PDB file of C-alpha atoms in Angstrom:
ATOM      1  CA  MET A   8       0.000   0.000   0.000  1.00 53.00           C
ATOM      2  CA  ASN A   9       2.801   2.388   0.919  1.00 61.00           C
ATOM      3  CA  ILE A  10       4.552   1.572  -2.352  1.00 68.00           C
ATOM      4  CA  LEU A  11       1.393   2.354  -4.330  1.00 63.00           C
ATOM      5  CA  LEU A  12       0.935   5.595  -2.403  1.00 60.00           C
ATOM      6  CA  ILE A  13       4.548   6.594  -3.029  1.00 65.00           C
ATOM      7  CA  ALA A  14       4.199   5.781  -6.728  1.00 61.00           C
ATOM      8  CA  PHE A  15       0.989   7.796  -6.918  1.00 57.00           C
ATOM      9  CA  LEU A  16       2.496  10.792  -5.175  1.00 57.00           C
ATOM     10  CA  THR A  17       5.635  10.579  -7.327  1.00 67.00           C
ATOM     11  CA  GLY A  18       3.532  10.506 -10.489  1.00 62.00           C
ATOM     12  CA  LEU A  19       1.476  13.429  -9.235  1.00 60.00           C
ATOM     13  CA  ALA A  20       4.614  15.425  -8.484  1.00 64.00           C
ATOM     14  CA  LEU A  21       6.103  14.669 -11.922  1.00 64.00           C
ATOM     15  CA  SER A  22       2.851  15.647 -13.601  1.00 67.00           C
ATOM     16  CA  ALA A  23       2.719  18.915 -11.658  1.00 65.00           C
ATOM     17  CA  ALA A  24       6.356  19.630 -12.535  1.00 63.00           C
ATOM     18  CA  PHE A  25       5.693  18.923 -16.220  1.00 64.00           C
ATOM     19  CA  TRP A  26       2.715  21.254 -16.388  1.00 66.00           C
ATOM     20  CA  GLY A  27       4.596  23.879 -14.435  1.00 66.00           C
ATOM     21  CA  ILE A  28       7.428  23.800 -16.964  1.00 68.00           C
ATOM     22  CA  HIS A  29       4.921  23.805 -19.831  1.00 61.00           C
ATOM     23  CA  LEU A  30       3.090  26.846 -18.469  1.00 66.00           C
ATOM     24  CA  TYR A  31       6.362  28.681 -17.811  1.00 63.00           C
ATOM     25  CA  ILE A  32       7.596  28.088 -21.364  1.00 68.00           C
ATOM     26  CA  ARG A  33       4.259  29.182 -22.801  1.00 67.00           C
ATOM     27  CA  TYR A  34       4.237  32.300 -20.639  1.00 64.00           C
ATOM     28  CA  SER A  35       7.813  33.149 -21.668  1.00 66.00           C
ATOM     29  CA  VAL A  36       7.073  32.736 -25.364  1.00 60.00           C
ATOM     30  CA  GLU A  37       3.877  34.801 -25.191  1.00 67.00           C
ATOM     31  CA  ARG A  38       5.693  37.529 -23.277  1.00 70.00           C
ATOM     32  CA  GLN A  39       8.482  37.610 -25.883  1.00 66.00           C
ATOM     33  CA  LEU A  40       5.937  37.750 -28.706  1.00 62.00           C
ATOM     34  CA  ALA A  41       4.044  40.565 -27.013  1.00 66.00           C
ATOM     35  CA  ARG A  42       7.269  42.513 -26.519  1.00 67.00           C
ATOM     36  CA  PHE A  43       8.199  41.935 -30.161  1.00 61.00           C
ATOM     37  CA  GLN A  44       4.791  43.170 -31.350  1.00 62.00           C
ATOM     38  CA  ASN A  45       4.993  46.257 -29.160  1.00 65.00           C
ATOM     39  CA  ASP A  46       8.508  47.069 -30.391  1.00 65.00           C
ATOM     40  CA  LEU A  47       7.483  46.520 -33.997  1.00 60.00           C
ATOM     41  CA  THR A  48       4.365  48.639 -33.720  1.00 64.00           C
ATOM     42  CA  HIS A  49       6.327  51.384 -31.972  1.00 62.00           C
ATOM     43  CA  ARG A  50       8.921  51.364 -34.769  1.00 60.00           C
ATOM     44  CA  HIS A  51       6.224  51.564 -37.447  1.00 60.00           C
ATOM     45  CA  CYS A  52       4.520  54.434 -35.652  1.00 63.00           C
ATOM     46  CA  GLU A  53       7.832  56.294 -35.444  1.00 59.00           C
ATOM     47  CA  GLU A  54       8.370  55.806 -39.176  1.00 60.00           C
ATOM     48  CA  VAL A  55       4.889  57.112 -39.963  1.00 60.00           C
ATOM     49  CA  GLU A  56       5.241  60.057 -37.587  1.00 60.00           C
ATOM     50  CA  ASN A  57       8.641  60.936 -39.085  1.00 57.00           C
ATOM     51  CA  MET A  58       7.184  60.893 -42.594  1.00 60.00           C
ATOM     52  CA  TYR A  59       4.260  63.144 -41.686  1.00 61.00           C
ATOM     53  CA  HIS A  60       6.539  65.423 -39.677  1.00 61.00           C
ATOM     54  CA  GLN A  61       8.615  65.984 -42.809  1.00 60.00           C
ATOM     55  CA  THR A  62       5.460  66.658 -44.819  1.00 62.00           C
ATOM     56  CA  ARG A  63       4.177  69.205 -42.292  1.00 63.00           C
ATOM     57  CA  GLY A  64       7.584  70.884 -42.211  1.00 63.00           C
ATOM     58  CA  TRP A  65       7.700  71.186 -45.993  1.00 61.00           C
ATOM     59  CA  ARG A  66       4.204  72.696 -46.119  1.00 66.00           C
ATOM     60  CA  HIS A  67       5.083  75.084 -43.314  1.00 67.00           C
ATOM     61  CA  ASP A  68       8.044  76.412 -45.319  1.00 74.00           C
ATOM     62  CA  PHE A  69       6.128  76.605 -48.584  1.00 75.00           C
ATOM     63  CA  LYS A  70       5.307  80.322 -48.188  1.00 75.00           C
ATOM     64  CA  ASN A  71       8.998  81.096 -47.717  1.00 80.00           C
ATOM     65  CA  HIS A  72       9.822  79.071 -50.825  1.00 79.00           C
ATOM     66  CA  LEU A  73       7.288  81.075 -52.856  1.00 82.00           C
ATOM     67  CA  GLN A  74       8.746  84.364 -51.631  1.00 83.00           C
ATOM     68  CA  THR A  75      12.265  83.274 -52.543  1.00 85.00           C
ATOM     69  CA  MET A  76      11.209  82.185 -56.039  1.00 82.00           C
ATOM     70  CA  GLN A  77       9.298  85.427 -56.535  1.00 85.00           C
ATOM     71  CA  ALA A  78      12.416  87.407 -55.567  1.00 87.00           C
ATOM     72  CA  TYR A  79      14.560  85.487 -58.086  1.00 83.00           C
ATOM     73  CA  LEU A  80      11.885  86.108 -60.730  1.00 85.00           C
ATOM     74  CA  GLU A  81      11.689  89.855 -60.063  1.00 85.00           C
ATOM     75  CA  MET A  82      15.503  90.135 -60.206  1.00 87.00           C
ATOM     76  CA  GLU A  83      15.469  88.056 -63.392  1.00 85.00           C
ATOM     77  CA  GLN A  84      17.868  85.578 -61.819  1.00 85.00           C
ATOM     78  CA  PHE A  85      16.526  82.771 -63.942  1.00 86.00           C
ATOM     79  CA  PRO A  86      19.440  80.296 -63.513  1.00 87.00           C
ATOM     80  CA  LEU A  87      19.188  80.657 -59.713  1.00 86.00           C
ATOM     81  CA  LEU A  88      15.400  80.253 -59.915  1.00 84.00           C
ATOM     82  CA  ALA A  89      15.735  77.107 -62.007  1.00 87.00           C
ATOM     83  CA  HIS A  90      18.282  75.645 -59.557  1.00 86.00           C
ATOM     84  CA  TYR A  91      16.051  76.506 -56.585  1.00 85.00           C
ATOM     85  CA  ILE A  92      13.039  74.806 -58.199  1.00 85.00           C
ATOM     86  CA  TYR A  93      15.158  71.731 -58.950  1.00 83.00           C
ATOM     87  CA  GLU A  94      16.271  71.488 -55.306  1.00 82.00           C
ATOM     88  CA  LEU A  95      12.681  71.880 -54.107  1.00 80.00           C
ATOM     89  CA  ALA A  96      11.534  69.078 -56.386  1.00 76.00           C
ATOM     90  CA  GLU A  97      14.279  66.779 -55.097  1.00 72.00           C
ATOM     91  CA  ASP A  98      13.390  67.595 -51.505  1.00 69.00           C
ATOM     92  CA  TYR A  99       9.668  67.043 -52.096  1.00 65.00           C
ATOM     93  CA  ASN A 100      10.270  63.684 -53.792  1.00 60.00           C
ATOM     94  CA  GLN A 101      11.808  62.428 -50.564  1.00 57.00           C
ATOM     95  CA  ILE A 102       8.583  62.889 -48.592  1.00 55.00           C
ATOM     96  CA  ASP A 103       5.858  62.669 -51.220  1.00 54.00           C
ATOM     97  CA  LEU A 104       3.117  60.114 -50.497  1.00 50.00           C
ATOM     98  CA  SER A 105       3.481  58.389 -53.842  1.00 64.00           C
ATOM     99  CA  LEU A 106       0.976  55.611 -53.098  1.00 74.00           C
ATOM    100  CA  LYS A 107      -2.687  56.429 -52.440  1.00 78.00           C
ATOM    101  CA  THR A 108      -4.674  53.305 -51.547  1.00 80.00           C
ATOM    102  CA  GLY A 109      -7.888  54.869 -50.256  1.00 78.00           C
ATOM    103  CA  ASN A 110      -7.178  53.677 -46.704  1.00 77.00           C
ATOM    104  CA  ALA A 111      -5.367  56.162 -44.446  1.00 77.00           C
ATOM    105  CA  MET A 112      -3.582  53.624 -42.245  1.00 76.00           C
ATOM    106  CA  LEU A 113      -2.485  51.529 -45.193  1.00 80.00           C
ATOM    107  CA  ASP A 114      -1.223  54.683 -46.944  1.00 81.00           C
ATOM    108  CA  ALA A 115       0.859  55.618 -43.929  1.00 78.00           C
ATOM    109  CA  THR A 116       2.326  52.152 -43.355  1.00 80.00           C
ATOM    110  CA  LEU A 117       3.019  51.381 -47.003  1.00 85.00           C
ATOM    111  CA  ASN A 118       4.583  54.711 -47.895  1.00 81.00           C
ATOM    112  CA  SER A 119       6.815  54.791 -44.824  1.00 78.00           C
ATOM    113  CA  LYS A 120       8.101  51.295 -45.628  1.00 84.00           C
ATOM    114  CA  LEU A 121       8.417  51.838 -49.376  1.00 82.00           C
ATOM    115  CA  SER A 122      10.421  55.023 -48.809  1.00 78.00           C
ATOM    116  CA  ILE A 123      12.890  53.020 -46.718  1.00 81.00           C
ATOM    117  CA  LEU A 124      13.152  50.340 -49.428  1.00 85.00           C
ATOM    118  CA  LYS A 125      14.076  53.006 -51.964  1.00 81.00           C
ATOM    119  CA  THR A 126      16.874  54.334 -49.752  1.00 79.00           C
ATOM    120  CA  LYS A 127      18.306  50.786 -49.724  1.00 86.00           C
ATOM    121  CA  GLU A 128      18.626  50.818 -53.539  1.00 89.00           C
ATOM    122  CA  ILE A 129      15.717  48.388 -53.896  1.00 91.00           C
ATOM    123  CA  ARG A 130      13.532  48.764 -56.986  1.00 91.00           C
ATOM    124  CA  VAL A 131       9.901  49.085 -55.937  1.00 89.00           C
ATOM    125  CA  ASP A 132       6.778  48.380 -57.962  1.00 89.00           C
ATOM    126  CA  ALA A 133       3.654  48.901 -55.859  1.00 89.00           C
ATOM    127  CA  THR A 134      -0.057  49.027 -56.643  1.00 88.00           C
ATOM    128  CA  ALA A 135      -2.695  49.204 -53.926  1.00 88.00           C
ATOM    129  CA  SER A 136      -6.380  50.069 -53.751  1.00 85.00           C
ATOM    130  CA  VAL A 137      -8.639  49.164 -50.828  1.00 83.00           C
ATOM    131  CA  PRO A 138     -11.816  50.501 -49.175  1.00 79.00           C
ATOM    132  CA  ALA A 139     -11.446  53.388 -46.745  1.00 76.00           C
ATOM    133  CA  SER A 140     -12.890  51.212 -43.982  1.00 79.00           C
ATOM    134  CA  ILE A 141     -12.112  47.522 -43.547  1.00 82.00           C
ATOM    135  CA  PRO A 142     -12.743  45.131 -40.608  1.00 85.00           C
ATOM    136  CA  VAL A 143      -9.022  44.710 -39.924  1.00 85.00           C
ATOM    137  CA  SER A 144      -7.586  46.703 -37.032  1.00 84.00           C
ATOM    138  CA  ASP A 145      -4.944  49.338 -37.756  1.00 80.00           C
ATOM    139  CA  VAL A 146      -2.474  47.553 -35.495  1.00 80.00           C
ATOM    140  CA  ASP A 147      -2.975  44.179 -37.211  1.00 86.00           C
ATOM    141  CA  LEU A 148      -2.719  45.782 -40.645  1.00 84.00           C
ATOM    142  CA  SER A 149       0.457  47.629 -39.657  1.00 81.00           C
ATOM    143  CA  VAL A 150       2.022  44.507 -38.141  1.00 83.00           C
ATOM    144  CA  MET A 151       1.260  42.379 -41.203  1.00 88.00           C
ATOM    145  CA  ILE A 152       2.326  44.871 -43.895  1.00 88.00           C
ATOM    146  CA  GLY A 153       5.323  45.994 -41.868  1.00 85.00           C
ATOM    147  CA  ASN A 154       6.607  42.471 -41.360  1.00 88.00           C
ATOM    148  CA  LEU A 155       6.011  41.478 -44.984  1.00 92.00           C
ATOM    149  CA  LEU A 156       8.061  44.420 -46.242  1.00 91.00           C
ATOM    150  CA  ASP A 157      10.703  44.103 -43.525  1.00 88.00           C
ATOM    151  CA  ASN A 158      11.248  40.463 -44.517  1.00 89.00           C
ATOM    152  CA  ALA A 159      11.355  41.413 -48.206  1.00 92.00           C
ATOM    153  CA  MET A 160      13.929  44.106 -47.489  1.00 91.00           C
ATOM    154  CA  GLU A 161      16.122  41.772 -45.443  1.00 89.00           C
ATOM    155  CA  ALA A 162      16.080  39.214 -48.261  1.00 90.00           C
ATOM    156  CA  CYS A 163      16.979  41.866 -50.851  1.00 93.00           C
ATOM    157  CA  MET A 164      19.877  43.189 -48.779  1.00 90.00           C
ATOM    158  CA  LYS A 165      21.685  39.866 -49.236  1.00 91.00           C
ATOM    159  CA  LEU A 166      21.970  40.671 -52.943  1.00 91.00           C
ATOM    160  CA  PRO A 167      23.877  43.318 -54.921  1.00 93.00           C
ATOM    161  CA  PRO A 168      21.856  46.507 -55.633  1.00 92.00           C
ATOM    162  CA  GLN A 169      21.206  45.677 -59.279  1.00 93.00           C
ATOM    163  CA  GLU A 170      19.374  42.476 -58.284  1.00 93.00           C
ATOM    164  CA  ARG A 171      17.136  43.928 -55.580  1.00 94.00           C
ATOM    165  CA  PHE A 172      13.419  44.379 -56.191  1.00 93.00           C
ATOM    166  CA  VAL A 173      10.107  44.272 -54.321  1.00 95.00           C
ATOM    167  CA  ARG A 174       6.670  44.114 -55.922  1.00 94.00           C
ATOM    168  CA  VAL A 175       3.533  44.832 -53.904  1.00 94.00           C
ATOM    169  CA  TYR A 176      -0.066  44.369 -55.008  1.00 93.00           C
ATOM    170  CA  ILE A 177      -2.979  44.984 -52.631  1.00 92.00           C
ATOM    171  CA  THR A 178      -6.642  45.125 -53.589  1.00 90.00           C
ATOM    172  CA  LYS A 179     -10.150  44.073 -52.634  1.00 88.00           C
ATOM    173  CA  ALA A 180     -10.941  40.782 -54.352  1.00 86.00           C
ATOM    174  CA  LYS A 181     -14.660  40.133 -54.015  1.00 85.00           C
ATOM    175  CA  GLU A 182     -15.147  40.034 -50.230  1.00 88.00           C
ATOM    176  CA  ASN A 183     -11.459  39.584 -49.390  1.00 90.00           C
ATOM    177  CA  LEU A 184      -8.451  41.776 -48.781  1.00 92.00           C
ATOM    178  CA  TYR A 185      -5.806  40.427 -51.154  1.00 93.00           C
ATOM    179  CA  LEU A 186      -2.106  41.063 -50.500  1.00 94.00           C
ATOM    180  CA  TYR A 187       0.756  39.930 -52.694  1.00 95.00           C
ATOM    181  CA  VAL A 188       4.423  40.650 -52.032  1.00 95.00           C
ATOM    182  CA  MET A 189       7.221  39.355 -54.247  1.00 95.00           C
ATOM    183  CA  ASN A 190      10.912  40.022 -53.684  1.00 94.00           C
ATOM    184  CA  SER A 191      14.291  38.940 -54.928  1.00 93.00           C
ATOM    185  CA  ALA A 192      16.247  36.541 -52.702  1.00 89.00           C
ATOM    186  CA  ASP A 193      19.537  34.663 -52.626  1.00 80.00           C
ATOM    187  CA  GLY A 194      17.871  31.246 -52.744  1.00 72.00           C
ATOM    188  CA  SER A 195      18.699  30.208 -49.180  1.00 71.00           C
ATOM    189  CA  TYR A 196      15.459  29.024 -47.563  1.00 58.00           C
ATOM    190  CA  ARG A 197      14.699  26.982 -44.470  1.00 58.00           C
ATOM    191  CA  LYS A 198      11.681  24.694 -44.320  1.00 56.00           C
ATOM    192  CA  ARG A 199      10.136  22.316 -41.822  1.00 52.00           C
ATOM    193  CA  PHE A 200       7.162  20.097 -42.628  1.00 43.00           C
ATOM    194  CA  GLY A 201       6.509  22.144 -45.753  1.00 49.00           C
ATOM    195  CA  SER A 202       6.470  25.501 -43.931  1.00 52.00           C
ATOM    196  CA  TYR A 203       9.045  28.269 -44.301  1.00 51.00           C
ATOM    197  CA  LEU A 204      11.171  29.177 -41.309  1.00 55.00           C
ATOM    198  CA  SER A 205      13.031  32.369 -40.578  1.00 54.00           C
ATOM    199  CA  THR A 206      16.639  32.545 -41.768  1.00 54.00           C
ATOM    200  CA  LYS A 207      17.506  34.952 -38.971  1.00 55.00           C
ATOM    201  CA  THR A 208      19.840  34.115 -36.137  1.00 47.00           C
ATOM    202  CA  LYS A 209      18.525  32.333 -33.053  1.00 49.00           C
ATOM    203  CA  ARG A 210      18.665  35.593 -31.154  1.00 46.00           C
ATOM    204  CA  ASP A 211      16.237  37.247 -33.610  1.00 49.00           C
ATOM    205  CA  HIS A 212      13.822  34.300 -33.326  1.00 49.00           C
ATOM    206  CA  GLY A 213      11.992  35.220 -36.554  1.00 58.00           C
ATOM    207  CA  TYR A 214       8.918  36.530 -34.767  1.00 67.00           C
ATOM    208  CA  GLY A 215       7.924  38.407 -37.943  1.00 75.00           C
ATOM    209  CA  LEU A 216       6.596  35.266 -39.621  1.00 82.00           C
ATOM    210  CA  GLN A 217       4.787  34.288 -36.436  1.00 82.00           C
ATOM    211  CA  ARG A 218       3.123  37.695 -36.178  1.00 83.00           C
ATOM    212  CA  ILE A 219       1.954  37.532 -39.802  1.00 88.00           C
ATOM    213  CA  ASP A 220       0.539  34.042 -39.296  1.00 89.00           C
ATOM    214  CA  LYS A 221      -1.202  35.082 -36.072  1.00 89.00           C
ATOM    215  CA  VAL A 222      -3.002  37.934 -37.846  1.00 90.00           C
ATOM    216  CA  ILE A 223      -4.041  35.562 -40.650  1.00 92.00           C
ATOM    217  CA  ARG A 224      -5.436  33.050 -38.140  1.00 92.00           C
ATOM    218  CA  LYS A 225      -7.239  35.819 -36.262  1.00 92.00           C
ATOM    219  CA  TYR A 226      -9.224  36.787 -39.356  1.00 92.00           C
ATOM    220  CA  LYS A 227      -9.526  33.181 -40.603  1.00 93.00           C
ATOM    221  CA  GLY A 228      -7.528  34.046 -43.680  1.00 92.00           C
ATOM    222  CA  TYR A 229      -5.324  32.185 -46.123  1.00 93.00           C
ATOM    223  CA  CYS A 230      -1.579  32.393 -46.758  1.00 92.00           C
ATOM    224  CA  ASN A 231       0.538  30.881 -49.509  1.00 91.00           C
ATOM    225  CA  ARG A 232       4.320  31.237 -49.578  1.00 89.00           C
ATOM    226  CA  GLN A 233       6.314  30.090 -52.603  1.00 86.00           C
ATOM    227  CA  ASP A 234       9.852  30.395 -53.908  1.00 84.00           C
ATOM    228  CA  GLU A 235      11.361  29.967 -57.328  1.00 83.00           C
ATOM    229  CA  GLY A 236      15.072  30.046 -56.656  1.00 80.00           C
ATOM    230  CA  THR A 237      15.937  33.726 -56.476  1.00 87.00           C
ATOM    231  CA  VAL A 238      12.334  34.941 -56.116  1.00 91.00           C
ATOM    232  CA  PHE A 239      10.121  34.650 -53.050  1.00 92.00           C
ATOM    233  CA  ALA A 240       6.401  35.460 -52.955  1.00 93.00           C
ATOM    234  CA  THR A 241       3.733  35.683 -50.254  1.00 94.00           C
ATOM    235  CA  GLU A 242       0.020  35.688 -51.054  1.00 95.00           C
ATOM    236  CA  ILE A 243      -2.556  36.491 -48.355  1.00 95.00           C
ATOM    237  CA  LEU A 244      -6.355  36.598 -48.350  1.00 93.00           C
ATOM    238  CA  LEU A 245      -8.280  38.080 -45.406  1.00 93.00           C
ATOM    239  CA  PRO A 246     -12.093  37.787 -45.481  1.00 91.00           C
ATOM    240  CA  LEU A 247     -13.825  41.162 -45.212  1.00 83.00           C
TER     241      LEU A 247
END
């Protein structure tokens, strides 16, 4: 009887220890994911705020620019006027919202990311058109688009500038939000059980892919990832 009692208590203790370890690991992972999401969202918000800050600054100075150009015109300093206009155009091109999707949050997220891609000597081809209001939260939309383009940029940066490109296509397809991102890559992919894994270091964990997949599951969507050697593509459908 004592032996049976000891065995029972030992089994109970082992079971409790197992579940304790399981809960601790789960808590640690969820805490790391939450911290990653918060950091990512904060970074995206900073990028958007920086972009709009530049836009507001340029508009604020516009009156001064007009006065300067008028002065050059009145003094008939046409070469100086032409040079001034050229510099203004170059400055404006750095902050111009070149992509208008119809959705304010998507405009902000996409343009902030695409402007960064261009500074990395990555060719960008982007087309996007979506309803002004969609049943996807701004945070989820920012996390998904931000991670997709961050991953595309990281893949491109492994290649020489002349081989870097990112193509983005976003639209409403019937009652779905359709997102397609294609980018150049060096052909080094990691897979497990047919699913792609992050190629980042262990320290980076590759939470980006996990965050994208979590958003897709949340909205009961669909994701298809494919590679063709030096090209990688992600296709996502989110029911609206």
